[in-house]
Tab-separated table of C-alpha atoms and ligand atoms in Angstrom:
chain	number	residue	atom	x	y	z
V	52	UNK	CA	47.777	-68.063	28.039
V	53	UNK	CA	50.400	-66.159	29.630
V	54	UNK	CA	50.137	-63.913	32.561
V	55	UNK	CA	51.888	-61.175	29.985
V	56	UNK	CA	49.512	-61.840	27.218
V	57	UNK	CA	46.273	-62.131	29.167
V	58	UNK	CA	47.314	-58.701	31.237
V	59	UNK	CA	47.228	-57.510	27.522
V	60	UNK	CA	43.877	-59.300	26.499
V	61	UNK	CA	42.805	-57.617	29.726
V	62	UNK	CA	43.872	-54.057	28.631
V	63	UNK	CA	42.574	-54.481	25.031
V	64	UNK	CA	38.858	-55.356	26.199
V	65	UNK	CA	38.692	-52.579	28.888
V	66	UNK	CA	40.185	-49.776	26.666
V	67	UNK	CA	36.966	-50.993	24.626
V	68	UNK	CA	34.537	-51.448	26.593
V	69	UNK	CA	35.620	-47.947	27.733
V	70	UNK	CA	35.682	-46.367	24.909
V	71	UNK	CA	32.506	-48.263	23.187
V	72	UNK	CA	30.829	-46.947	25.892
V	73	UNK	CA	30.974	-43.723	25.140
V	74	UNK	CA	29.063	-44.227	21.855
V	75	UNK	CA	26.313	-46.112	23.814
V	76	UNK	CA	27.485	-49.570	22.482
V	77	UNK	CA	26.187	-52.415	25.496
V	78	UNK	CA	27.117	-56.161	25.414
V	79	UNK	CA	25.964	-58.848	23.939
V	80	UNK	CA	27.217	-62.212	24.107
V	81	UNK	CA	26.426	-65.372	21.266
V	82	UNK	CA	27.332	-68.563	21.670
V	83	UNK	CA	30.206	-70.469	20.174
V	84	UNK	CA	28.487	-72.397	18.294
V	85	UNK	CA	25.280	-71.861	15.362
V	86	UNK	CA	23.438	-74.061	13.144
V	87	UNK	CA	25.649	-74.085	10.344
V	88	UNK	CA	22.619	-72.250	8.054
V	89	UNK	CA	23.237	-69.029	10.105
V	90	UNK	CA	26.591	-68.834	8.726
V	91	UNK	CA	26.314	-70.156	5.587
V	92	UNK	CA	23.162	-67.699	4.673
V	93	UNK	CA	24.774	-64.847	6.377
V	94	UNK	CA	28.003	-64.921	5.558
V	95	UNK	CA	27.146	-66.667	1.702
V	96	UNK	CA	27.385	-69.669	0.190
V	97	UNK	CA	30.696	-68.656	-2.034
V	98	UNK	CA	33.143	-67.408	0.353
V	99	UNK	CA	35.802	-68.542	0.996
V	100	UNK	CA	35.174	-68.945	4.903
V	101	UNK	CA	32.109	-71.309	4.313
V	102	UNK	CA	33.904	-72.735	1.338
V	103	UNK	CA	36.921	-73.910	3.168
V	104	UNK	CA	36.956	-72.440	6.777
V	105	UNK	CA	34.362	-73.922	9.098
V	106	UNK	CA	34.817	-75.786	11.860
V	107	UNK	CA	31.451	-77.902	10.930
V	108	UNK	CA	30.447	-81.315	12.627
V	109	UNK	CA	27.138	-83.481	13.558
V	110	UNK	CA	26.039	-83.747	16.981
V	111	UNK	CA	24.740	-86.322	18.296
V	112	UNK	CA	21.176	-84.946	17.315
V	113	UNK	CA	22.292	-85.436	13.577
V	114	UNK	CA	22.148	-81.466	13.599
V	115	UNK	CA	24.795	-79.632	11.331
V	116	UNK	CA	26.334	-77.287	13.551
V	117	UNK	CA	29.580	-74.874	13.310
V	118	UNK	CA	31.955	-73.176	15.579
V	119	UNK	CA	31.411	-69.497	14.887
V	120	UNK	CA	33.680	-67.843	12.469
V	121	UNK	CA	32.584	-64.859	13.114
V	122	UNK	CA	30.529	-62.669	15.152
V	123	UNK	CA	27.884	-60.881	12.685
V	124	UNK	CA	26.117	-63.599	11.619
V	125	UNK	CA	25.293	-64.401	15.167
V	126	UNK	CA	24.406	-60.724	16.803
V	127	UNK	CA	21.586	-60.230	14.211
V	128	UNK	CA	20.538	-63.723	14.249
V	129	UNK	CA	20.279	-63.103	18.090
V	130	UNK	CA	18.681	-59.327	17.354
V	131	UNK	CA	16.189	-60.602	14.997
V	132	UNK	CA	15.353	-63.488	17.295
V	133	UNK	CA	15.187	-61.122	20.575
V	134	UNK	CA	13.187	-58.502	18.527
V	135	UNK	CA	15.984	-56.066	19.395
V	136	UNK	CA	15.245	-53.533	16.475
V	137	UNK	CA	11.344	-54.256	16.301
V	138	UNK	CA	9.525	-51.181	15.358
V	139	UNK	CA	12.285	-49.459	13.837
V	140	UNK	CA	14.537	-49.163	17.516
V	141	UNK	CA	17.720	-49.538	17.337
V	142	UNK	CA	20.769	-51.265	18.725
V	143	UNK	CA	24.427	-50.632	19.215
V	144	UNK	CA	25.584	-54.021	20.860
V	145	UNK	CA	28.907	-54.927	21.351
V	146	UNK	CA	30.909	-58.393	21.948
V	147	UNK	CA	34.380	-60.036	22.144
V	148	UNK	CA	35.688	-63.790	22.506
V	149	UNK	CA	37.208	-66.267	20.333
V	150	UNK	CA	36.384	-67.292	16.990
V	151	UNK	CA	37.607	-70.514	14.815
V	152	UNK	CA	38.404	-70.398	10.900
V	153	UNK	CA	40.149	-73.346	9.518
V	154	UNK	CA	43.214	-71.246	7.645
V	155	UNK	CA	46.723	-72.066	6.938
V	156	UNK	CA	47.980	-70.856	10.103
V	157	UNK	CA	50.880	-67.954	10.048
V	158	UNK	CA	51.340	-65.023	11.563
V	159	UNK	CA	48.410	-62.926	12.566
V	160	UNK	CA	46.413	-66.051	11.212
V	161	UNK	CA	45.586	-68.615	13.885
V	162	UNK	CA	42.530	-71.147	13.441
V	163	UNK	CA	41.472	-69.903	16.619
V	164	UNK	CA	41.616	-65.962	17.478
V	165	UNK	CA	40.315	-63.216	19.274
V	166	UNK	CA	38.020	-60.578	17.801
V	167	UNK	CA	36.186	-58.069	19.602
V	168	UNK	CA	33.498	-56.139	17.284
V	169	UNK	CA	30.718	-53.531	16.717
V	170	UNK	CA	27.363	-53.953	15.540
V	171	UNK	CA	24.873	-50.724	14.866
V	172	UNK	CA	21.411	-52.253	13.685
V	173	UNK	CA	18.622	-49.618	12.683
V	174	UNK	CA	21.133	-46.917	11.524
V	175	UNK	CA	21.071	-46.045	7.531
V	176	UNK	CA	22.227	-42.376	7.276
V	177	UNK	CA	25.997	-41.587	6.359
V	178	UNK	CA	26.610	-39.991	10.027
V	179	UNK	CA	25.788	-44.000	11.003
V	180	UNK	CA	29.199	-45.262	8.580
V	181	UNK	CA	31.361	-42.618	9.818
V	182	UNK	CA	30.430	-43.308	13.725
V	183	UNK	CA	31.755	-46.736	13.408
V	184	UNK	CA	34.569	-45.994	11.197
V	185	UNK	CA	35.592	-43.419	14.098
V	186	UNK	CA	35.044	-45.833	16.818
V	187	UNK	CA	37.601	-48.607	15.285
V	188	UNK	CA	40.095	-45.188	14.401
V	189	UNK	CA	39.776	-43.982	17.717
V	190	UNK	CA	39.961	-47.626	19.257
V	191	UNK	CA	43.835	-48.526	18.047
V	192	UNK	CA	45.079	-44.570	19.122
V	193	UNK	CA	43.906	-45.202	22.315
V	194	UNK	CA	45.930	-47.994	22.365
V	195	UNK	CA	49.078	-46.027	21.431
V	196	UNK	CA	49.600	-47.383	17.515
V	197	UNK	CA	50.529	-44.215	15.545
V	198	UNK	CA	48.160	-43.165	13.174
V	199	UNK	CA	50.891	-42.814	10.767
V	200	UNK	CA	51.533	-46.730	10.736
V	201	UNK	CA	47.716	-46.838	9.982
V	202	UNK	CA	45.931	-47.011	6.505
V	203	UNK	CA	42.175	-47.180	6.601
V	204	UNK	CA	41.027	-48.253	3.015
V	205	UNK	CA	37.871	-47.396	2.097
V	206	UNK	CA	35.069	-48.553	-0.645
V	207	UNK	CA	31.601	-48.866	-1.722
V	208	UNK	CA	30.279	-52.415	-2.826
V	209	UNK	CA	27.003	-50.756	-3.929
V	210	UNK	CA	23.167	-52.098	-3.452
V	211	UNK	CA	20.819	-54.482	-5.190
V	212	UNK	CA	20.517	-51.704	-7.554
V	213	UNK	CA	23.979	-50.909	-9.068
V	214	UNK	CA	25.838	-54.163	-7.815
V	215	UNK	CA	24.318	-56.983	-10.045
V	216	UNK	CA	24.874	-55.036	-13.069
V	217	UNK	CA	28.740	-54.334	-12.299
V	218	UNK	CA	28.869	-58.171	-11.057
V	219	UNK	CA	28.001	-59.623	-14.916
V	220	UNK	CA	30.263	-57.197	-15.981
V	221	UNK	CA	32.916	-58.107	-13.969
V	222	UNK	CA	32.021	-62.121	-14.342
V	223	UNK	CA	32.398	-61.306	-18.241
V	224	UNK	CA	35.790	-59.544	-17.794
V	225	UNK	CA	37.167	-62.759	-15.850
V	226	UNK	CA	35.502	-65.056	-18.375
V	227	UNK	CA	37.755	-63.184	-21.329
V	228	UNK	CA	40.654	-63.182	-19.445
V	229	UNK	CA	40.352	-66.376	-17.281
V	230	UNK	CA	43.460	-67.599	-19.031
V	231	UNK	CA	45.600	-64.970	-17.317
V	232	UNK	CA	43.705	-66.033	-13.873
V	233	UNK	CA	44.843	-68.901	-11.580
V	234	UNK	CA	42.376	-71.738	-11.395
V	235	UNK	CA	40.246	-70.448	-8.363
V	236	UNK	CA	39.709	-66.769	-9.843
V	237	UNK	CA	38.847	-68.426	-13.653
V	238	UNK	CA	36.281	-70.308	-11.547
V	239	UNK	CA	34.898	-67.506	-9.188
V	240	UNK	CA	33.288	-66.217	-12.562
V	241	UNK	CA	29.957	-67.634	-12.048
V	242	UNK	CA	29.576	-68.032	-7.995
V	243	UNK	CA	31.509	-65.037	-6.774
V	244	UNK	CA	33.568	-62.968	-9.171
V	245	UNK	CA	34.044	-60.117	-6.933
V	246	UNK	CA	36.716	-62.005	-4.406
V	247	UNK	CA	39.244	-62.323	-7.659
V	248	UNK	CA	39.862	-58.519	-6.733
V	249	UNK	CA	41.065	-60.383	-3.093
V	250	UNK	CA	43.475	-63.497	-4.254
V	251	UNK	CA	47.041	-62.659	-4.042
V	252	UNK	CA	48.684	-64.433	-6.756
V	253	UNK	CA	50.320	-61.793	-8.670
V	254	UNK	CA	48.799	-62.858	-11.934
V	255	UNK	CA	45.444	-62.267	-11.080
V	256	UNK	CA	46.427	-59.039	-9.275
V	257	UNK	CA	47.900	-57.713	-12.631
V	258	UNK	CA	44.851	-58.991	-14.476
V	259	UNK	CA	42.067	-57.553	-12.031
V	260	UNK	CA	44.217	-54.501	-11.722
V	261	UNK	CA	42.330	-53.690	-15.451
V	262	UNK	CA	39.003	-54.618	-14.606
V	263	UNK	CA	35.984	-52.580	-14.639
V	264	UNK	CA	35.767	-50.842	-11.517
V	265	UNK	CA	32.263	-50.445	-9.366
V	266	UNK	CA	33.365	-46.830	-8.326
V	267	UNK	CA	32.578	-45.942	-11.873
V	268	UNK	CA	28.850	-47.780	-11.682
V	269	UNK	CA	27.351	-46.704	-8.323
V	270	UNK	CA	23.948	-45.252	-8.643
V	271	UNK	CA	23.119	-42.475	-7.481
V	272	UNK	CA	22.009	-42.863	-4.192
V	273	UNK	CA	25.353	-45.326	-3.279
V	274	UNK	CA	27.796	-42.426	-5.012
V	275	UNK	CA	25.837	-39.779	-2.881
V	276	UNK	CA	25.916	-42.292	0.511
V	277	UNK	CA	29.685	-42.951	0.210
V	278	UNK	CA	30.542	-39.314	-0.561
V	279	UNK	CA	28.482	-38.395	2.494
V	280	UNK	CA	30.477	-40.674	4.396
V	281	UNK	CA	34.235	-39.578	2.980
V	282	UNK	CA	32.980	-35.880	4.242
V	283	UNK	CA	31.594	-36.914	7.660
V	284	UNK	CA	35.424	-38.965	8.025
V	285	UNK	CA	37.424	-36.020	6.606
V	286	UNK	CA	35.170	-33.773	8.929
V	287	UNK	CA	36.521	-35.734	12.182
V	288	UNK	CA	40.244	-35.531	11.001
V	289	UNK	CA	40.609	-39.113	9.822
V	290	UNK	CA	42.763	-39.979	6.971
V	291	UNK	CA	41.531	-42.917	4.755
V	292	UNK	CA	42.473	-44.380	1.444
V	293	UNK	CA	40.293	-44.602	-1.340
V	294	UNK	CA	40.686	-48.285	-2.423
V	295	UNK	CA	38.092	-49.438	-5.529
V	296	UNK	CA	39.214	-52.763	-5.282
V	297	UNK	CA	38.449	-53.521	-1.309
V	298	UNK	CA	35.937	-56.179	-1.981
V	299	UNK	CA	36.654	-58.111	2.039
V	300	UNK	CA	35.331	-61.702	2.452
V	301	UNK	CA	32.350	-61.781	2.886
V	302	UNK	CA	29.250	-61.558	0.962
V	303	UNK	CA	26.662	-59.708	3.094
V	304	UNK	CA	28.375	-55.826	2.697
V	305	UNK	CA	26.062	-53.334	1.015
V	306	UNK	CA	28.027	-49.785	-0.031
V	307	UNK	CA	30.731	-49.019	2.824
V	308	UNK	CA	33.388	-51.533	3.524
V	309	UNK	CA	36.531	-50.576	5.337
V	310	UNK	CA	39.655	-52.069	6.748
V	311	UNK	CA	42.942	-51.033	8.716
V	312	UNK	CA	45.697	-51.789	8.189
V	313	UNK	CA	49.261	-51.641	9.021
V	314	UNK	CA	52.615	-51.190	8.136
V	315	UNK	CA	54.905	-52.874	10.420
V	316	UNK	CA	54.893	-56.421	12.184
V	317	UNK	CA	52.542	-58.361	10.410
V	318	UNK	CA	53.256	-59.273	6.583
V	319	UNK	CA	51.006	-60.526	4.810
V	320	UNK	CA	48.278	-60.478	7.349
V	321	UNK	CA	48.254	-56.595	7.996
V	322	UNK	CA	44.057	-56.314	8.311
V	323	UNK	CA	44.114	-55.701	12.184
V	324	UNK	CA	40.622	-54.556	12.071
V	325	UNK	CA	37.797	-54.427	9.203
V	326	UNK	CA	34.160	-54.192	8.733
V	327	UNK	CA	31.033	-52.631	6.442
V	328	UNK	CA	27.431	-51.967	5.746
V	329	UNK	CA	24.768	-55.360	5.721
V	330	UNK	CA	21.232	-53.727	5.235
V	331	UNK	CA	20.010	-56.997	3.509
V	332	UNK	CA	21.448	-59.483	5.989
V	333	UNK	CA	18.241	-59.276	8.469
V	334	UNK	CA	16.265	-60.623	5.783
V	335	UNK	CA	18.109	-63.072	5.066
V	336	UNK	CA	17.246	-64.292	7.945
V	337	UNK	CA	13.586	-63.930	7.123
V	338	UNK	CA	13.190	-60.560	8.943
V	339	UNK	CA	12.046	-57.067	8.242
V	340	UNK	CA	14.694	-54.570	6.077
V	341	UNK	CA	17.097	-53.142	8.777
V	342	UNK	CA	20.041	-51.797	8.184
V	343	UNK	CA	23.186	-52.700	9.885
V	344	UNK	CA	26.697	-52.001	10.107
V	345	UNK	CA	29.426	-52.705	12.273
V	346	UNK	CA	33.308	-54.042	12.535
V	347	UNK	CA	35.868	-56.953	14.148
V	348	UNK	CA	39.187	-56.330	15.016
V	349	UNK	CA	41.388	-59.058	15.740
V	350	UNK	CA	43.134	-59.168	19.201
V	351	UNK	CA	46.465	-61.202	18.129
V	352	UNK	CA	47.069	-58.807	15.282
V	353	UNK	CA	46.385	-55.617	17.504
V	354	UNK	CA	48.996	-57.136	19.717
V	355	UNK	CA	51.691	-57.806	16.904
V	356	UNK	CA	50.878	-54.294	15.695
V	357	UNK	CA	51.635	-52.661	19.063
V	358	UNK	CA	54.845	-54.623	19.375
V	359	UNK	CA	55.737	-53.434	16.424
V	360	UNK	CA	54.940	-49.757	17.450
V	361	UNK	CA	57.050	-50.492	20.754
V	362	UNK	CA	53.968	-49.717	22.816
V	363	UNK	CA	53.859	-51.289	26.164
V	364	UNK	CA	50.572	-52.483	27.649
V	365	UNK	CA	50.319	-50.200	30.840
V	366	UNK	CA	50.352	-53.148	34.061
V	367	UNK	CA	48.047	-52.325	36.501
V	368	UNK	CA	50.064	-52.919	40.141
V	369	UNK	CA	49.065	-55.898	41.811
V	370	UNK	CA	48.747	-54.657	45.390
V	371	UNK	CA	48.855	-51.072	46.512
V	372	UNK	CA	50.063	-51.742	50.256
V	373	UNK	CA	51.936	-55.253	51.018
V	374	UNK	CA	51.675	-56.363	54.787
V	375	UNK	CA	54.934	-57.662	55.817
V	376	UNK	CA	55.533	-60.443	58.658
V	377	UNK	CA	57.863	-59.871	61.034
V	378	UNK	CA	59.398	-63.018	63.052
V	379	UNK	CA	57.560	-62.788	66.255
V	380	UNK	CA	54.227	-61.319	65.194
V	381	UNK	CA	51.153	-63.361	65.280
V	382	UNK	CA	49.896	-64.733	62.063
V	383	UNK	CA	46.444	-64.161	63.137
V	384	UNK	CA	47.116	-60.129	63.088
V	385	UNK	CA	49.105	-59.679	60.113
V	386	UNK	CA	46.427	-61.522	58.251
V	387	UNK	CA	43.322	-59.508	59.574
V	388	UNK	CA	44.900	-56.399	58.769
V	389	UNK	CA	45.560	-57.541	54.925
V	390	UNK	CA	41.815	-58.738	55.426
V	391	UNK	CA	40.905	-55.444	56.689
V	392	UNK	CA	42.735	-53.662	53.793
V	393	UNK	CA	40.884	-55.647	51.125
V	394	UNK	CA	37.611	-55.219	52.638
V	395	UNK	CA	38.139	-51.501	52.577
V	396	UNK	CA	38.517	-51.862	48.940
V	397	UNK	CA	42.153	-51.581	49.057
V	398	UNK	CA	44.229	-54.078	47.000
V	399	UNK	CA	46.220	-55.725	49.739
V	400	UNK	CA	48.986	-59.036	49.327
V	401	UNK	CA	50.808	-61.011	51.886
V	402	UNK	CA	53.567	-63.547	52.362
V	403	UNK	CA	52.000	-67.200	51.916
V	404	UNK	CA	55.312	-68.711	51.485
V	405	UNK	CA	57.508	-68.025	55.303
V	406	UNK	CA	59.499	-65.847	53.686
V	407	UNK	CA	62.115	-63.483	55.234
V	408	UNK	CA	61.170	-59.922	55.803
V	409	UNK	CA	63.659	-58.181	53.096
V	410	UNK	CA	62.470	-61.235	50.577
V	411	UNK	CA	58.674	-59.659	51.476
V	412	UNK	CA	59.917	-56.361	50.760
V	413	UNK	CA	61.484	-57.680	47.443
V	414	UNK	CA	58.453	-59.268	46.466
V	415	UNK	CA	56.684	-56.103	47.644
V	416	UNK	CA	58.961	-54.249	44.571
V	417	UNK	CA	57.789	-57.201	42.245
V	418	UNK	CA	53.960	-56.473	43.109
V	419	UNK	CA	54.027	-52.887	42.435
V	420	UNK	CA	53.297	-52.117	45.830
V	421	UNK	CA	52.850	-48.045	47.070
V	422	UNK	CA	53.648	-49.059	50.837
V	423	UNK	CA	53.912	-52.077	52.676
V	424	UNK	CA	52.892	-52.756	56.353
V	425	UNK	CA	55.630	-53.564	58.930
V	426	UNK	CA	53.535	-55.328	61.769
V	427	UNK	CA	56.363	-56.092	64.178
V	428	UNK	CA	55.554	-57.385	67.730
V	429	UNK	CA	56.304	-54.251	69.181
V	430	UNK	CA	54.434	-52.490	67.072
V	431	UNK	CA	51.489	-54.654	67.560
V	432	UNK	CA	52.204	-54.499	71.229
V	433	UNK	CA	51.140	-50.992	71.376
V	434	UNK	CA	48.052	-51.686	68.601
V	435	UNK	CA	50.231	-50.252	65.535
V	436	UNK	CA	51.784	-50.918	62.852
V	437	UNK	CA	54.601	-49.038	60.973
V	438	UNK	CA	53.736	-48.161	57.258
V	439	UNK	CA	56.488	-47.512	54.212
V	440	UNK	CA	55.633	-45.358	51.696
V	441	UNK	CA	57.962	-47.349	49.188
V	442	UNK	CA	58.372	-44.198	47.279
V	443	UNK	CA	59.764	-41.607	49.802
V	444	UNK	CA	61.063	-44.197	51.968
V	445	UNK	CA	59.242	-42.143	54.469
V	446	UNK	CA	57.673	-44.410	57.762
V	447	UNK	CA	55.056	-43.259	60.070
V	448	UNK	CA	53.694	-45.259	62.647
V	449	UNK	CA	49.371	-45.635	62.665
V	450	UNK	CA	46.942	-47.398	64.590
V	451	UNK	CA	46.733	-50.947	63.644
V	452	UNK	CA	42.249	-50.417	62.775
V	453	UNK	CA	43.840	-46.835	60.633
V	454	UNK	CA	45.457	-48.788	57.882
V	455	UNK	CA	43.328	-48.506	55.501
V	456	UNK	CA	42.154	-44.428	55.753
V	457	UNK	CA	45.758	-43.678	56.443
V	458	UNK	CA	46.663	-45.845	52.846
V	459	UNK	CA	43.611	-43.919	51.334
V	460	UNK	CA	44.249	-40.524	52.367
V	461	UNK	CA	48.244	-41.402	50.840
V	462	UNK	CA	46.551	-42.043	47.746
V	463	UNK	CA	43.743	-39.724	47.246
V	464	UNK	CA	41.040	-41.942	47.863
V	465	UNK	CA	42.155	-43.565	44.839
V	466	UNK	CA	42.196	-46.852	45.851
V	467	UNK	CA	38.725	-46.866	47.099
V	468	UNK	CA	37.539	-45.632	43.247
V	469	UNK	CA	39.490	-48.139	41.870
V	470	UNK	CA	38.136	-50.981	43.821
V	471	UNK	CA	34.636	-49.974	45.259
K	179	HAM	P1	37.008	-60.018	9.079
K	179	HAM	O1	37.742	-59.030	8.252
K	179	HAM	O2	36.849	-61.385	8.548
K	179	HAM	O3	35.612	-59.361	9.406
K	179	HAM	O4	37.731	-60.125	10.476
K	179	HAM	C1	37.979	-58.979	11.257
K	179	HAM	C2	39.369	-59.037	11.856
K	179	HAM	O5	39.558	-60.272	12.567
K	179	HAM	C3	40.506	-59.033	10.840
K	179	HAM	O6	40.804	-57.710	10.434
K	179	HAM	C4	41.635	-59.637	11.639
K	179	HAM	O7	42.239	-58.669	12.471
K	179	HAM	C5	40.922	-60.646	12.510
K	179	HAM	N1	41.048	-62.009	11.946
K	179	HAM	C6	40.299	-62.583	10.979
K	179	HAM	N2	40.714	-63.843	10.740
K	179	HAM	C7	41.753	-64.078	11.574
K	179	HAM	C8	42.608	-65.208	11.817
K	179	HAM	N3	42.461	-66.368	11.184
K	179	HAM	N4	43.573	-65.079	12.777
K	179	HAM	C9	43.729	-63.921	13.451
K	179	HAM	N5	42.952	-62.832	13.264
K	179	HAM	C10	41.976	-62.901	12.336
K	179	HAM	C11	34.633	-59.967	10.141
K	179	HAM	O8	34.807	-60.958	10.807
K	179	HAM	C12	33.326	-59.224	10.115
K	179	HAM	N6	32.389	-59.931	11.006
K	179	HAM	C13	33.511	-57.788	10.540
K	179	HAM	C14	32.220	-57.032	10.570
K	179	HAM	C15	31.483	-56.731	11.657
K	179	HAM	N7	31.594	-56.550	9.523
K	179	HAM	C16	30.471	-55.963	9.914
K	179	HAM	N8	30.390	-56.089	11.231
């Protein structure tokens, strides 16, 4: 990766785990790889990413195994197994790394990307949907996209009692029309007719645009959930997009679903972020009802949408005070001090290379560097050293064992917060 990027990757998962924090979201980490039942119960049988998309193989134990394509599955695999919600408690975990999907690779679509996602387990009130909804909001203006290039899209896939219903109706609809349909969406009739309202081909988008909608079919206590859930969102200021036909890809949602997207930088592939309600998927794994709910944004596309926003990831300097050699001073000395400097929690950087004093102060620029040290012999002679402020120019001589309180007085005691 390059040192650009991964200064980026860098920014993206602290301005998270930042802001997560503040909703009381703590880590959790899965591993890369699942039996291949995790995903294919949680994730179901019909989508499209089991269908096509896993990375699946044998080990050498003759055990079917796949690379996670996803995080969801996983976290309440790993809750359920940890008894993280046992007795009703619940759990706002958090995690971030690299997932693998086999897809036609383009941009914003790579077989192996970055997500960094949400899970609330335990949590089946409204108030619950809107939280997370806010967090993933809040999440991409703290990173500086404009919430005018954002559209958060909003639906209800309904429970086990509205959804079957409106899923005949909807296989019937496809079955009448399948000649209009391309081959994959006359098929989906029977294992999964709801992801016909996803394909692209323009055909089938004119076709579905005229099917029965599951708006129109919620019962009661989905149509009161979701409005409860448009109030708490237009309570907090958030604009979103009513969108009956957001059905996302996979099968565990229950009522909310929700994506955001954007305008610029990313054709086809504009979902930077995206997410929804599971209360069955616990027992699916065999466990007691728990609600859940979460989201997964996707680092590339975050990135791609910045660019296109002209946001610059902020870079953090990479020494506050540079200690310069000066021909004639002892190695020993100028080393200790940059020693000293780091041990005092202040980010310190010297010459490695025997370079000349102005190509130290050049790469002193390059480093983002607030002073740099000038330890000339006569300085040292007399047990001091001179120090720059690069910024005023200014240069005031202080003992050689002062650098670092005279460095953190010059910034605030900033450094030491920074670093201690
Ligand atoms: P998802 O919509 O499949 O949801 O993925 C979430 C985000 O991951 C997408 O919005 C996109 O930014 C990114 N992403 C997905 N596939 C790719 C790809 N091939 N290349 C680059 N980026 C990609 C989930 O994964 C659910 N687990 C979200 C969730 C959490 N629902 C409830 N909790």
């Amino acid at each position: 990766m390059l040192s650009g990027v991964a200064q980026a990757w860098e920014h993206l998962q602290r301005t998270a785990q930042e802001l997560f924090a503040r909703y009381g979201y703590e880590p959790v980490y899965t591993p890369l790889f699942e039996h291949t039942e995790v995903f294919t119960r949680g994730i179901g049988e019909a989508t499209d990413i089991v269908l096509k998309e896993m990375y699946t193989f044998e080990d050498k134990g003759g055990r079917s195994i796949t690379l996670r394509p996803e995080g969801t599955a996983s976290v309440v695999r790993a809750a359920l197994e940890h008894n993280l919600t046992a007795n009703g408690t619940q759990a706002k975990l958090y995690y971030a790394g690299p997932m693998f999907r086999y897809e036609r690779p383009q941009k914003g679509r790579m077989r192996q990307f970055w997500q960094i996602g949400i899970e609330l387990l335990g949590a089946a009130e409204p108030t619950a949907d809107a939280e997370v909804i806010s967090v993933l909001w809040r999440y991409f203006e703290a990173l500086g996209i404009p919430p005018a290039s954002m559209r958060l899209l909003l639906n209800s896939m309904g429970d086990d009692a509205c959804r079957p219903a409106y899923r005949g109706k909807v296989a019937a609809f496809i079955r009448d029309r399948s000649g209009g349909l391309c081959e994959e969406c006359g098929r989906r009739a029977d294992a999964n007719p709801l992801r016909a309202f996803d394909c692209k081909n323009p055909a089938c988008v004119g076709v579905m645009a005229e099917a029965p909608l599951l708006r129109d079919e919620l019962c009661g206590a989905c149509a009161a959930h979701h409005s409860a859930v448009k109030e708490r969102l237009a309570g907090l200021g958030i604009p979103f997009v009513e969108d009956p036909r957001l059905v996302r890809g996979l099968d565990y949602y229950t009522r909310t679903v929700f994506e955001i997207q954007v305008e610029a930088g990313l054709g086809s592939q504009n979902a930077i972020g995206g997410g929804g309600r599971y209360d069955r998927l616990m027992q699916e794994y065999g466990g007691p009802a728990t609600p859940g709910l979460g989201f997964a944004l996707g680092f590339e596309r975050t990135l791609l949408a910045m660019q296109a926003a002209g946001v610059a990831v902020p870079a953090p300097p990479r020494a506050e005070v540079y200690v310069a050699r000066v021909e004639g001073s002892p190695d020993g000395t100028v080393f200790a001090i940059a020693q000293a400097l780091r041990d005092a929690g202040v980010a310190a950087e010297m010459d490695h290379q025997g370079r000349s004093l102005k190509a130290q102060f050049k790469q002193a620029d390059r480093l983002g560097a607030r002073f740099v040290v000038i330890a000339g012999p006569g300085e040292l002679e007399v047990g001091e050293v001179t120090l720059r402020d690069m910024g005023t120019k200014e240069e005031t001589r202080v003992p050689m064992d002062g650098v670092a309180s005279a460095v953190d007085t010059a910034l605030g005691g900033r450094s030491r917060t920074l670093h201690a």
